[in-house]
PDB file of C-alpha atoms in Angstrom:
ATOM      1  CA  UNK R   1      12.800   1.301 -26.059  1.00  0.00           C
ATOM      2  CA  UNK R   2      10.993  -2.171 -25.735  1.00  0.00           C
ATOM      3  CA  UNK R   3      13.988  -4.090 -24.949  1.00  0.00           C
ATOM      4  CA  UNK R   4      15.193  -1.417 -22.355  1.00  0.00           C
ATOM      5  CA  UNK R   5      11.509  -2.037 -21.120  1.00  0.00           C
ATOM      6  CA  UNK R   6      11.851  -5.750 -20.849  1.00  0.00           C
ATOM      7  CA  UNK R   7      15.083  -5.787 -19.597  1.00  0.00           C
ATOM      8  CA  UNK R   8      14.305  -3.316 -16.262  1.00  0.00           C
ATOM      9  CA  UNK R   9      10.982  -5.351 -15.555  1.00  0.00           C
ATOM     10  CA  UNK R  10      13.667  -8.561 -15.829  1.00  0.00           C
ATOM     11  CA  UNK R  11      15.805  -6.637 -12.982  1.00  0.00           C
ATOM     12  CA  UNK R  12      12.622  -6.166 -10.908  1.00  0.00           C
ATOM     13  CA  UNK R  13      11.331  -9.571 -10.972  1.00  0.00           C
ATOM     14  CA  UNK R  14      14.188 -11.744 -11.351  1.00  0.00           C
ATOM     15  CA  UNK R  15      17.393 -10.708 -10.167  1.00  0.00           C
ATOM     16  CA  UNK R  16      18.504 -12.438  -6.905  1.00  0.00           C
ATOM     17  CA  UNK R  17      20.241  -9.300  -5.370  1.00  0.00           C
ATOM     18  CA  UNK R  18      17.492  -7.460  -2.974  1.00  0.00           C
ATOM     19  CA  UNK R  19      19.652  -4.271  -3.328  1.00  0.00           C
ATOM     20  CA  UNK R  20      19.300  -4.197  -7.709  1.00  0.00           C
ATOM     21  CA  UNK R  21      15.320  -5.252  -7.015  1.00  0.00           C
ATOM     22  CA  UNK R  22      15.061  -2.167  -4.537  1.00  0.00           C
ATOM     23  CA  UNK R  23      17.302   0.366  -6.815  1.00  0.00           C
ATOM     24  CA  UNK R  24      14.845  -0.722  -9.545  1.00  0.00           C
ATOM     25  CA  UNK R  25      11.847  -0.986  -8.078  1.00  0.00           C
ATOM     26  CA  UNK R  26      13.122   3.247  -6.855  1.00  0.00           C
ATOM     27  CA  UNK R  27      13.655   4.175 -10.477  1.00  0.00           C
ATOM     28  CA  UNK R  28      10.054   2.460 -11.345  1.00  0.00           C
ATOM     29  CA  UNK R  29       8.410   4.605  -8.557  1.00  0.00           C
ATOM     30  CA  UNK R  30      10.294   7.436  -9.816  1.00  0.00           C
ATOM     31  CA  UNK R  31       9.874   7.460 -12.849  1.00  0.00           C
ATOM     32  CA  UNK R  32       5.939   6.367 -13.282  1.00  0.00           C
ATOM     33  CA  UNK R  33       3.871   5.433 -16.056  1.00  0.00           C
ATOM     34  CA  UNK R  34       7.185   4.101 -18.004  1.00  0.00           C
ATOM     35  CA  UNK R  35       5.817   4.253 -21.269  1.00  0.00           C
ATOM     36  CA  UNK R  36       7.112   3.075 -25.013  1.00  0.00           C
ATOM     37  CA  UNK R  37       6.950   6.773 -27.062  1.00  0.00           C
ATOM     38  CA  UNK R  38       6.734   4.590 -29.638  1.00  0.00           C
ATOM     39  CA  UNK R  39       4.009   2.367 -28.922  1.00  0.00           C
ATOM     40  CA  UNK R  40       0.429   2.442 -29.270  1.00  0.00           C
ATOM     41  CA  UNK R  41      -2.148   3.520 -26.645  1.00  0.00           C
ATOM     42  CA  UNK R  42      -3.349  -0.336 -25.555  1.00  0.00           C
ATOM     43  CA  UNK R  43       0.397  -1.700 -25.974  1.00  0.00           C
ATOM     44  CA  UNK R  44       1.239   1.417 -23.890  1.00  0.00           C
ATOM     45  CA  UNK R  45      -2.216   0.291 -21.278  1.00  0.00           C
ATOM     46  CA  UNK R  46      -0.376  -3.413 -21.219  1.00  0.00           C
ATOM     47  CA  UNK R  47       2.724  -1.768 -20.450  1.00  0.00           C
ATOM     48  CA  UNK R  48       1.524   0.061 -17.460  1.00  0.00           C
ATOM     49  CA  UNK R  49      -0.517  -3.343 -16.805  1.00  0.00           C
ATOM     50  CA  UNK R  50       2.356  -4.678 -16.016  1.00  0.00           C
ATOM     51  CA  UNK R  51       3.975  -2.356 -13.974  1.00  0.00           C
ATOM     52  CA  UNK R  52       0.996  -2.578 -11.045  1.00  0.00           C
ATOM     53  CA  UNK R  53       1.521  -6.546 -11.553  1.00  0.00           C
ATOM     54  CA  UNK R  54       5.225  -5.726 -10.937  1.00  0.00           C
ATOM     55  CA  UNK R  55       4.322  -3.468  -7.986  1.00  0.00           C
ATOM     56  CA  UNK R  56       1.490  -5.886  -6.750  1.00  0.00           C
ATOM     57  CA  UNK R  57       4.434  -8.679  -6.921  1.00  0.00           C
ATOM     58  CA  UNK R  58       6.949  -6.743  -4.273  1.00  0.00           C
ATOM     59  CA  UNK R  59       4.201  -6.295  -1.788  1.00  0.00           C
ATOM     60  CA  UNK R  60       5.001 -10.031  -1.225  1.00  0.00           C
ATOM     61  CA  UNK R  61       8.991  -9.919  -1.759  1.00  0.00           C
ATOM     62  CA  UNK R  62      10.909 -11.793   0.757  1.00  0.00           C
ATOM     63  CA  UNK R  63      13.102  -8.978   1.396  1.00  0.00           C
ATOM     64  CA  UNK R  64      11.158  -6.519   4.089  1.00  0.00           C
ATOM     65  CA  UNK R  65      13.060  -3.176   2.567  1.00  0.00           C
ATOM     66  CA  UNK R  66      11.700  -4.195  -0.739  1.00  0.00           C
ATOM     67  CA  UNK R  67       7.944  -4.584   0.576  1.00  0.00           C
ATOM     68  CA  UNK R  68       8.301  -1.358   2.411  1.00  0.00           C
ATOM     69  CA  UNK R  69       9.608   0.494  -0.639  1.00  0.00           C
ATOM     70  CA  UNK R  70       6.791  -1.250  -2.710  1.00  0.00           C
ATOM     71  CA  UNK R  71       4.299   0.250   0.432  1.00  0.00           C
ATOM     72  CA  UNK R  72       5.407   3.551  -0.293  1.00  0.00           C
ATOM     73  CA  UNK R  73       5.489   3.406  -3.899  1.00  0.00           C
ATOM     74  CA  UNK R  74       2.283   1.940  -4.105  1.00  0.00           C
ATOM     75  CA  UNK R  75       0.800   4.673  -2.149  1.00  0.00           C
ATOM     76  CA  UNK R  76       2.549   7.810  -4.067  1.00  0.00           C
ATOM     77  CA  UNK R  77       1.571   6.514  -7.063  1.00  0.00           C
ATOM     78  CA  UNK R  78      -1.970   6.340  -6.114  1.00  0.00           C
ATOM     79  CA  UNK R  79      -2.319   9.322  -4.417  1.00  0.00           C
ATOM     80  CA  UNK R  80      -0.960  11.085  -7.464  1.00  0.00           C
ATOM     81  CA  UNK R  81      -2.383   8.938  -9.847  1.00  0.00           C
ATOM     82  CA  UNK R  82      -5.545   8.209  -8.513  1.00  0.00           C
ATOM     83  CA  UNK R  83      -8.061   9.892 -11.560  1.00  0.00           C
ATOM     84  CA  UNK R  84      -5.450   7.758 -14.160  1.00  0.00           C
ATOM     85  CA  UNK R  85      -5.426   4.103 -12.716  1.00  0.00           C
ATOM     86  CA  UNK R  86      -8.364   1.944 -13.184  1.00  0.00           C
ATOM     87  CA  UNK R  87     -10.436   1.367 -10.162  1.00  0.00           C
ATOM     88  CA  UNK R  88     -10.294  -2.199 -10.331  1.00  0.00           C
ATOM     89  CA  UNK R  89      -6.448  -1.972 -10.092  1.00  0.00           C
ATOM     90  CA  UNK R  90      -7.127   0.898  -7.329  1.00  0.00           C
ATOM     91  CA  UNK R  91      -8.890  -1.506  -5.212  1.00  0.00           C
ATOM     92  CA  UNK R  92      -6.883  -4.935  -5.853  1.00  0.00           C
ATOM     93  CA  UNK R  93      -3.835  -2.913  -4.794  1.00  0.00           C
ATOM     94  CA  UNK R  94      -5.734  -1.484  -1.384  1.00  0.00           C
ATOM     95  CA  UNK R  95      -7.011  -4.462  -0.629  1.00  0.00           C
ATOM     96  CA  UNK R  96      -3.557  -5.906  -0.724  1.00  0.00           C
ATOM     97  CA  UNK R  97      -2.115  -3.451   1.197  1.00  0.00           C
ATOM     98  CA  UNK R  98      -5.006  -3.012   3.657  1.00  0.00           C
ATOM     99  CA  UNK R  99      -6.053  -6.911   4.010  1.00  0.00           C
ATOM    100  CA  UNK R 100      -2.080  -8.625   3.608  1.00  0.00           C
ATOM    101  CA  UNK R 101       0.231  -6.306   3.776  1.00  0.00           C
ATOM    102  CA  UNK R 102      -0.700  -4.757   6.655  1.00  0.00           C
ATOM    103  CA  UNK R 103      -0.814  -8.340   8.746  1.00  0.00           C
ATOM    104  CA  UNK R 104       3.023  -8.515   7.891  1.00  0.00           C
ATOM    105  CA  UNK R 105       3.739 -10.790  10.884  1.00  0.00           C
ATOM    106  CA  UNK R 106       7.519 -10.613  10.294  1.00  0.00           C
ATOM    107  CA  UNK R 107       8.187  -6.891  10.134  1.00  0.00           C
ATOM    108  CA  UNK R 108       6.621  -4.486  11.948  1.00  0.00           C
ATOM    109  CA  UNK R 109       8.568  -1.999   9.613  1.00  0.00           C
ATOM    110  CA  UNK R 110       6.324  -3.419   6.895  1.00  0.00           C
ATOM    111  CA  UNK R 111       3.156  -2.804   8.474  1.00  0.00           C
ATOM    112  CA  UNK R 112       4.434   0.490   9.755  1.00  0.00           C
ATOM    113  CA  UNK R 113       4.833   1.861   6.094  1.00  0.00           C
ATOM    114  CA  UNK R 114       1.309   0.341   5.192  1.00  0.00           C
ATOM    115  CA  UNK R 115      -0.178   2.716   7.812  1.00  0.00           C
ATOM    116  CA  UNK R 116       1.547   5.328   6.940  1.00  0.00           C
ATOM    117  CA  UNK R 117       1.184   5.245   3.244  1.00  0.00           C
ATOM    118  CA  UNK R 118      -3.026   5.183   3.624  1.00  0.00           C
ATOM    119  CA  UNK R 119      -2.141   8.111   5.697  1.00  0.00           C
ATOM    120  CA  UNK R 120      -0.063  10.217   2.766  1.00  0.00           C
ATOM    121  CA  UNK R 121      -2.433   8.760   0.676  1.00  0.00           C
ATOM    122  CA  UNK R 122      -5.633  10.514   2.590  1.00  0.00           C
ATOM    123  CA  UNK R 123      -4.114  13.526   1.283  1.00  0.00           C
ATOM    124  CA  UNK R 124      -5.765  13.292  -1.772  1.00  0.00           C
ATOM    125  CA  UNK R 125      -9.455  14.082  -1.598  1.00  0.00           C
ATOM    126  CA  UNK R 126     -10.726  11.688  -4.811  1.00  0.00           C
ATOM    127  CA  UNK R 127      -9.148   8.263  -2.440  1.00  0.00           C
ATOM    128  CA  UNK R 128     -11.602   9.103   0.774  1.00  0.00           C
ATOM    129  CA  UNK R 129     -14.858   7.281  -0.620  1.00  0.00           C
ATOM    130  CA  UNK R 130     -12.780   4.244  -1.403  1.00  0.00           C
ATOM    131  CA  UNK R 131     -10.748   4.485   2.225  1.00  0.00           C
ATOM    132  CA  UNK R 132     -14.072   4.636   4.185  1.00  0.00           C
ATOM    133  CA  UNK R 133     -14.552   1.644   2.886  1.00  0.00           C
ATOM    134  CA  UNK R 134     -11.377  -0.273   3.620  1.00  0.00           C
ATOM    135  CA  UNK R 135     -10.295   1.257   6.545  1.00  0.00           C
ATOM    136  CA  UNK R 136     -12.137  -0.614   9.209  1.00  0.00           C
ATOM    137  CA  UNK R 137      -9.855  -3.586   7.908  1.00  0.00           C
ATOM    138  CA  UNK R 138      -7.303  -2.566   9.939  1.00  0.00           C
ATOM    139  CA  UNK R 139      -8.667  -2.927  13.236  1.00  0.00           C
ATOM    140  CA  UNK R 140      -6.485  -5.236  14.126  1.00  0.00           C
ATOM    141  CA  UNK R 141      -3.647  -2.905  14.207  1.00  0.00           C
ATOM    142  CA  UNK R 142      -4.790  -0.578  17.160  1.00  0.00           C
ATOM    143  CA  UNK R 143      -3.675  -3.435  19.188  1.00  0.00           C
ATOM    144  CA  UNK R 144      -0.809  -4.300  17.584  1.00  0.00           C
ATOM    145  CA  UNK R 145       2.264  -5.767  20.026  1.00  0.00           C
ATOM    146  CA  UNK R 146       4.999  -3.180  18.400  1.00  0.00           C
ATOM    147  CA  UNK R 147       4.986   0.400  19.485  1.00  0.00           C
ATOM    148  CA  UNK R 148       5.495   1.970  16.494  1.00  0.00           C
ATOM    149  CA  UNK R 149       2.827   0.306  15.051  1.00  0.00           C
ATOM    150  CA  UNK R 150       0.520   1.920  17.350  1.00  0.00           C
ATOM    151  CA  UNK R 151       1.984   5.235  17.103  1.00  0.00           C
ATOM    152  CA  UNK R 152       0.910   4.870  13.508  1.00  0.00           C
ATOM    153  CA  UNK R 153      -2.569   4.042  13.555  1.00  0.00           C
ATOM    154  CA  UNK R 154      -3.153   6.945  15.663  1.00  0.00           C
ATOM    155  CA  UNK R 155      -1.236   9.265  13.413  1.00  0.00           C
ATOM    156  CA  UNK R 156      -3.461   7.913  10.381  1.00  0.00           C
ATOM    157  CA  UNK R 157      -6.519   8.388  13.082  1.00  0.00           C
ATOM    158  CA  UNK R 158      -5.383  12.278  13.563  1.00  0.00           C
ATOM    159  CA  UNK R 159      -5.406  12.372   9.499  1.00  0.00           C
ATOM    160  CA  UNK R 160      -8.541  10.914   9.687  1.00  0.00           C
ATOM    161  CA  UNK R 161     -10.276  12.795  12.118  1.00  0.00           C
ATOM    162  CA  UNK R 162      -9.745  16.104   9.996  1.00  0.00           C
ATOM    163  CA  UNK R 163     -11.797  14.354   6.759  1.00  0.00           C
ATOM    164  CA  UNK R 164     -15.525  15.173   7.258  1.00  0.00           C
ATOM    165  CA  UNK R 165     -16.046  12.308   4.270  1.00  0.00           C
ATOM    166  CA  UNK R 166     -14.860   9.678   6.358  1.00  0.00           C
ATOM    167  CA  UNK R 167     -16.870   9.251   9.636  1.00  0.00           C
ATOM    168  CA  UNK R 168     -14.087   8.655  12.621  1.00  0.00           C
ATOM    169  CA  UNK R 169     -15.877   5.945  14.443  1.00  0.00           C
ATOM    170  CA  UNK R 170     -16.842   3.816  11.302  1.00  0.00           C
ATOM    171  CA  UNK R 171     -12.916   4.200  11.356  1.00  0.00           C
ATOM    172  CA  UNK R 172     -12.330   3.762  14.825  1.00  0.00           C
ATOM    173  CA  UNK R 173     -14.944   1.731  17.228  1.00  0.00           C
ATOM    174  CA  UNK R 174     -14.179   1.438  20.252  1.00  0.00           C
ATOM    175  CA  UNK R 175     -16.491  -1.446  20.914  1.00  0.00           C
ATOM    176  CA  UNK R 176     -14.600  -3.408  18.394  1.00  0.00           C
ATOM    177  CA  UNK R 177     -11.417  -2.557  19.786  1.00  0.00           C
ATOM    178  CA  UNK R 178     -12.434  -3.846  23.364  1.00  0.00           C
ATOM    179  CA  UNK R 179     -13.769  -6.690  21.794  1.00  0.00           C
ATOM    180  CA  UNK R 180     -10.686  -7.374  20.073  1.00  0.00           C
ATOM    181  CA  UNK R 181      -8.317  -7.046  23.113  1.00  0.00           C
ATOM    182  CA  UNK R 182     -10.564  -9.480  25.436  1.00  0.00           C
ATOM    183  CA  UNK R 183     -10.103 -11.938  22.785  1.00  0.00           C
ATOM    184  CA  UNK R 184      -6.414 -11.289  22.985  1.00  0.00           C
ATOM    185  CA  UNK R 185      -6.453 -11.453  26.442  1.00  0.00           C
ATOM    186  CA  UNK R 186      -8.619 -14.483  26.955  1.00  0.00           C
ATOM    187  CA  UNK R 187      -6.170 -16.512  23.688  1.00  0.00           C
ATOM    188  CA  UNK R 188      -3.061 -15.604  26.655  1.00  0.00           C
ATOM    189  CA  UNK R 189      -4.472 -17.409  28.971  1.00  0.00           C
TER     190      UNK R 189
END
C-alpha cells in the first residue's frame, strides 16, 4: 500500500501533464484521508501531513484548472473535516487561500472558486470563529475589475449575513470599501 502511496503523491507533484495532476489531485479530494491500513497512527499522521503539503502545493500550480480544483478541494475537505485537521494546518491553508489565492491576478476563475469555497465552507458552523477572523482579508475583492468576481463576494456576503457569529460589517465596511475605490480611482489618474 506504501508504494501505491508514493507513487500517486509522485503523479500529483511531478508529472508534467496538467490533465494526470488534476485527475489525481480529483481522486485525492475524493478519496480523503488516504491512509496505509497497515501503518501506524503517526506514520498514518505523516501520511496525511503530506497530503495538505500536496494540497497546499496546487494552490500555486501553474495550471489555473488545477488551482481551482485545489480551491475546491481545499474547502470540502475542511468543511467536512474541520474537528479532524489540526488548526495550525486549518489556518496555514485559509490564510493561503484567503491572503494568495484569492489575489490570483491571472485568473479570475481562480479567485472566483476561492470565494466561493469560504462560502460552502460557512456551511459548517465549527469554521465561523476562524472566518470572522480572516474574512476582512478579502476586501479587496468587492472591487474587483471581473464581474463574476463581484457577483461572488456578494453571494458569500448573503451567506454571511444569515450567521449571527460573524458580525456583517466587520465583514463588510463600507468605509473601507470607499476608501479602497478612491485609491483606485486616484492610482487611474
Amino acid at each position: 500500500m506504501s508504494c501505491a502511496l508514493n507513487i500517486y503523491f509522485f503523479l500529483i507533484g511531478q508529472v508534467a501533464n496538467s490533465n494526470v495532476r488534476r485527475n489525481a489531485l480529483l481522486l485525492l479530494i475524493d478519496m480523503f484521508p488516504l491512509e496505509d491500513p497497515n501503518a501506524s497512527k503517526e506514520e498514518n499522521g505523516i501520511l496525511l501531513d503530506k497530503q495538505f503539503v500536496f494540497l497546499e502545493k496546487l494552490l500555486t500550480d501553474p495550471c489555473p484548472d488545477i488551482r481551482i480544483t485545489a480551491v475546491e478541494g481545499v474547502c470540502r475537505i475542511l468543511r467536512l473535516f474541520w474537528e479532524v485537521v489540526s488548526p495550525t494546518t486549518t489556518v496555514k491553508l485559509l490564510s493561503k487561500l484567503i491572503d494568495e489565492t484569492s489575489l490570483d491576478k491571472s485568473n479570475a476563475s481562480v479567485r472566483c472558486a476561492v470565494l466561493q469555497g469560504i462560502t460552502y465552507l460557512l456551511d459548517n458552523p465549527a469554521s465561523h470563529e476562524l472566518s470572522k477572523a480572516l474574512l476582512p482579508r478579502l476586501g479587496s475583492l468587492f472591487s474587483d475589475c471581473n464581474l463574476a468576481v463581484r457577483i461572488a463576494v456578494v453571494d458569500m456576503l448573503l451567506a454571511i449575513k444569515g450567521i449571527r457569529s460573524i458580525p456583517f460589517l466587520k465583514v463588510y465596511d463600507p468605509l473601507f470599501i470607499l476608501l479602497y475605490n478612491l485609491e483606485l480611482i486616484c492610482e487611474r489618474n
